[in-house]
PDB file of C-alpha atoms in Angstrom:
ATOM      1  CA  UNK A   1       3.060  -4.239   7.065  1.00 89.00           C
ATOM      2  CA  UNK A   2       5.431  -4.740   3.997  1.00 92.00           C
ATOM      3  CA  UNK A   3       5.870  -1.853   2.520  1.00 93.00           C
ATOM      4  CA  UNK A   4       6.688  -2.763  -1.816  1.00 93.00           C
ATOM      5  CA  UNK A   5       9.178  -1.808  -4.304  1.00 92.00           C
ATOM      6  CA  UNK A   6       8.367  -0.832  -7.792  1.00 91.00           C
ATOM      7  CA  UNK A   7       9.203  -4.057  -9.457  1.00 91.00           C
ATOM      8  CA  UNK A   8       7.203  -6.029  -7.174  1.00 91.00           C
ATOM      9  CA  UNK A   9       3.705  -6.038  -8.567  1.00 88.00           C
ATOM     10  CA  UNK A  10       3.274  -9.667  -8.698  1.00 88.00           C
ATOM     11  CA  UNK A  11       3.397  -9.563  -4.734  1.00 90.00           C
ATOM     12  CA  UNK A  12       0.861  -6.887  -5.323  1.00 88.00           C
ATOM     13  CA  UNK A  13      -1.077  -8.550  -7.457  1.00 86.00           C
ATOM     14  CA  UNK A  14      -1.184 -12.133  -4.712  1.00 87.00           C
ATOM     15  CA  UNK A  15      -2.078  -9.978  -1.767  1.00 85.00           C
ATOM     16  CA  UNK A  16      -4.418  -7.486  -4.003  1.00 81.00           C
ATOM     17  CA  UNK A  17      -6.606 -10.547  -4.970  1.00 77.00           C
ATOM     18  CA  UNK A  18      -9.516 -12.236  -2.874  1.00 77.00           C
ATOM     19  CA  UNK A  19      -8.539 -15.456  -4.292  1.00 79.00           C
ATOM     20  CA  UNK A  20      -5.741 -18.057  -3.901  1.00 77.00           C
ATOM     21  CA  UNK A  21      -3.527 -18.563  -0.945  1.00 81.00           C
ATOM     22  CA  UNK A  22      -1.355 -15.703  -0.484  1.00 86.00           C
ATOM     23  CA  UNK A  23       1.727 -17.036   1.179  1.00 87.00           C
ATOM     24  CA  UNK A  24       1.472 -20.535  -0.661  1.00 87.00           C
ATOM     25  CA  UNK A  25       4.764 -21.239  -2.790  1.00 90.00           C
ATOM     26  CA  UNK A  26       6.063 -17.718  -0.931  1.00 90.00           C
ATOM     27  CA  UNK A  27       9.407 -17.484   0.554  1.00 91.00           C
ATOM     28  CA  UNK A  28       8.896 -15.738   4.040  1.00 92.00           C
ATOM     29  CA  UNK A  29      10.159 -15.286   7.697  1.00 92.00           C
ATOM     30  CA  UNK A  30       7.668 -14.577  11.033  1.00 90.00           C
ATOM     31  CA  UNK A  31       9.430 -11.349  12.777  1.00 89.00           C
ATOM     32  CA  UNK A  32       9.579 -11.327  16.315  1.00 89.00           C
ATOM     33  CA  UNK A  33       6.801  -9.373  16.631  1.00 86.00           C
ATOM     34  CA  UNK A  34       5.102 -12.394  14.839  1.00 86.00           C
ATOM     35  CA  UNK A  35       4.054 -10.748  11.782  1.00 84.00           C
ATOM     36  CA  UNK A  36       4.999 -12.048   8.321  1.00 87.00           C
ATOM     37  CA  UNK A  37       8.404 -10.152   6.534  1.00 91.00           C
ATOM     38  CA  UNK A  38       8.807 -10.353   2.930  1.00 91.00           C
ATOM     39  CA  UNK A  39      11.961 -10.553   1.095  1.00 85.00           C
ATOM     40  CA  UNK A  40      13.253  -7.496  -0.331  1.00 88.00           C
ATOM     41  CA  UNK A  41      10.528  -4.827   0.420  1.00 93.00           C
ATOM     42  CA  UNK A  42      11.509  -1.257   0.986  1.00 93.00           C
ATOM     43  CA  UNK A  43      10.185  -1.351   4.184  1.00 93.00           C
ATOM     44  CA  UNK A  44       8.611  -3.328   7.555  1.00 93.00           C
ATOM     45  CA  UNK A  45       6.090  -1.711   9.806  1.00 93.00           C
ATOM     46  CA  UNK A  46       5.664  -3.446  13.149  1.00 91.00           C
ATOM     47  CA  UNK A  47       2.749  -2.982  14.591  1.00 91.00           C
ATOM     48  CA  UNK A  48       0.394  -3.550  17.330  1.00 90.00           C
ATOM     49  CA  UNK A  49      -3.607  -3.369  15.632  1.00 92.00           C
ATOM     50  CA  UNK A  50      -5.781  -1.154  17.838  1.00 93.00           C
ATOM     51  CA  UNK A  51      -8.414  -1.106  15.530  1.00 97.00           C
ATOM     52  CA  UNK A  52     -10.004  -2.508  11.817  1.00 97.00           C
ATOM     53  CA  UNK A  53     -12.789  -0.601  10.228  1.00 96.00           C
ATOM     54  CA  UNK A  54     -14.184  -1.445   6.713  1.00 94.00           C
ATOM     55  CA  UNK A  55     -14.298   0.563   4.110  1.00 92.00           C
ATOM     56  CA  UNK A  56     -15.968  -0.627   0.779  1.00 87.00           C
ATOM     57  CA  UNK A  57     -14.019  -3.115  -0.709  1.00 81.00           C
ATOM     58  CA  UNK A  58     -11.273  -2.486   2.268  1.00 82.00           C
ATOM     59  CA  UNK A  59      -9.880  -2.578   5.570  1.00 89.00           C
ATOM     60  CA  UNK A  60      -8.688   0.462   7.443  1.00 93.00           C
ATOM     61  CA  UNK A  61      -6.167  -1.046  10.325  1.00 93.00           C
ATOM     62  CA  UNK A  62      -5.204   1.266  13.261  1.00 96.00           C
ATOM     63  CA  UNK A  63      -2.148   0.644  14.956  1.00 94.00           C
ATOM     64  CA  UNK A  64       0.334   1.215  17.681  1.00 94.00           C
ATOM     65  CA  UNK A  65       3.983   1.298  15.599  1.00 93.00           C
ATOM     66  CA  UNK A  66       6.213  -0.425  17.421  1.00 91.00           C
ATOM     67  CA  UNK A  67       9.597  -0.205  15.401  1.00 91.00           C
ATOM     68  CA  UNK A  68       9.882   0.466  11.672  1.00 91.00           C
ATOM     69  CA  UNK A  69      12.816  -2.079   9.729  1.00 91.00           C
ATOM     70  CA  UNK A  70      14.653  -0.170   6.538  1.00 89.00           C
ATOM     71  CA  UNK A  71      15.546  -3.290   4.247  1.00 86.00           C
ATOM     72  CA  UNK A  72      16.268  -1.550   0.605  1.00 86.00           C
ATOM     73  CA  UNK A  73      16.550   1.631  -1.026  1.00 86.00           C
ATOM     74  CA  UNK A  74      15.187   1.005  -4.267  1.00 89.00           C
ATOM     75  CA  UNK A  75      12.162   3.013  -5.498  1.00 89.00           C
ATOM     76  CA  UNK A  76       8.320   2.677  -3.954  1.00 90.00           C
ATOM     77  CA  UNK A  77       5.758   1.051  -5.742  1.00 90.00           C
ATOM     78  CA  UNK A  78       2.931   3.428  -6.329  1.00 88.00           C
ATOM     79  CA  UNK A  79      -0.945   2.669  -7.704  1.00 83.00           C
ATOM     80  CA  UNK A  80      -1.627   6.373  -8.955  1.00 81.00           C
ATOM     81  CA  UNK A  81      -4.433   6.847 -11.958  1.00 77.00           C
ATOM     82  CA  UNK A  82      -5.720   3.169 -12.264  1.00 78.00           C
ATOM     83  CA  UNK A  83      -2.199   2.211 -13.436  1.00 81.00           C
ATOM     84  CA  UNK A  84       1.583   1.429 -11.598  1.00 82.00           C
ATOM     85  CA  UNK A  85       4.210   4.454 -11.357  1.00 80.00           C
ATOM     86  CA  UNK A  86       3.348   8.180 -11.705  1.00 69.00           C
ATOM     87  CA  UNK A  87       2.522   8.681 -15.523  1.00 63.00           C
ATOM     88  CA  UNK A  88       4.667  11.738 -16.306  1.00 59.00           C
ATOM     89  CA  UNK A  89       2.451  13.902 -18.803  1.00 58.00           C
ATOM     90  CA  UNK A  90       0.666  16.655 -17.352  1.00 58.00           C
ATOM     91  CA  UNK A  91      -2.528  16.522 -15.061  1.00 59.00           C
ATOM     92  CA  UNK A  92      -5.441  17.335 -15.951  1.00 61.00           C
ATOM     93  CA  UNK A  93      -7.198  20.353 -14.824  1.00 63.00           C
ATOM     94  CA  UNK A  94      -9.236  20.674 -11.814  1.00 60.00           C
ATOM     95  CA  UNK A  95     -12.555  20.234 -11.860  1.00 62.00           C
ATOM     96  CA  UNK A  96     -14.295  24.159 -11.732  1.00 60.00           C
ATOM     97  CA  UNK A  97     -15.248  24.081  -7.680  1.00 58.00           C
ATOM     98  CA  UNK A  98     -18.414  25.979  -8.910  1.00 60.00           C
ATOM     99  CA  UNK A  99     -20.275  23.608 -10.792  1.00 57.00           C
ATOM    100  CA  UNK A 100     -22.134  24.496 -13.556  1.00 54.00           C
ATOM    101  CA  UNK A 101     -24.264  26.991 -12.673  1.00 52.00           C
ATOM    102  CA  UNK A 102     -22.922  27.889  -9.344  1.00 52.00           C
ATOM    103  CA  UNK A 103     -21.358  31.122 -10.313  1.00 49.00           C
ATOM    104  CA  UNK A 104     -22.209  34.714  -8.884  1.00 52.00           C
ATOM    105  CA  UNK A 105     -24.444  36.518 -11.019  1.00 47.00           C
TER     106      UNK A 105
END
């Protein structure tokens, strides 16, 4: 697993999309663990899949880590609100756990 750096959302967008070939025109190497590593992502998780379950639109992989590869130091990439980045004005409040017409009383 490649693990992306802020500026890097149009590797997001290839791999996010069900179409096109994602490694087509993509500058690559196979690690010796035989996985595709991208240039200059954050990070490299080496695995060994022990499981895939779907989920919606998604897969949830299980695996055994077998060594983790620091490549840069540059900030995460981060999908938070429907947008990229953490938007910086407040949150909004939390939903009342209640429900209307929950209350005591």
């Amino acid at each position: 697993m490649n693990v992306l750096a802020a500026e890097q959302t149009d590797l997001c967008a290839r791999f996010g999309s069900g179409k096109g070939r994602k490694y087509e025109d993509l500058r690559w190497e196979l690690s010796r663990w035989g996985t595709p590593s991208l240039p200059g992502v954050l990070t490299r998780v080496h695995a060994d899949v022990y499981d895939v379950h779907g989920a919606g639109d998604h897969d949830v992989v299980l695996g055994r880590v077998l060594a983790l590869e620091t490549v840069s130091d540059r900030e995460p990439m981060l999908f938070f609100r429907g947008g990229f980045g953490v938007d910086r004005r407040p949150a909004a409040p939390a939903p009342d756990p209640w429900g209307w017409g929950d209350h005591w009383g």
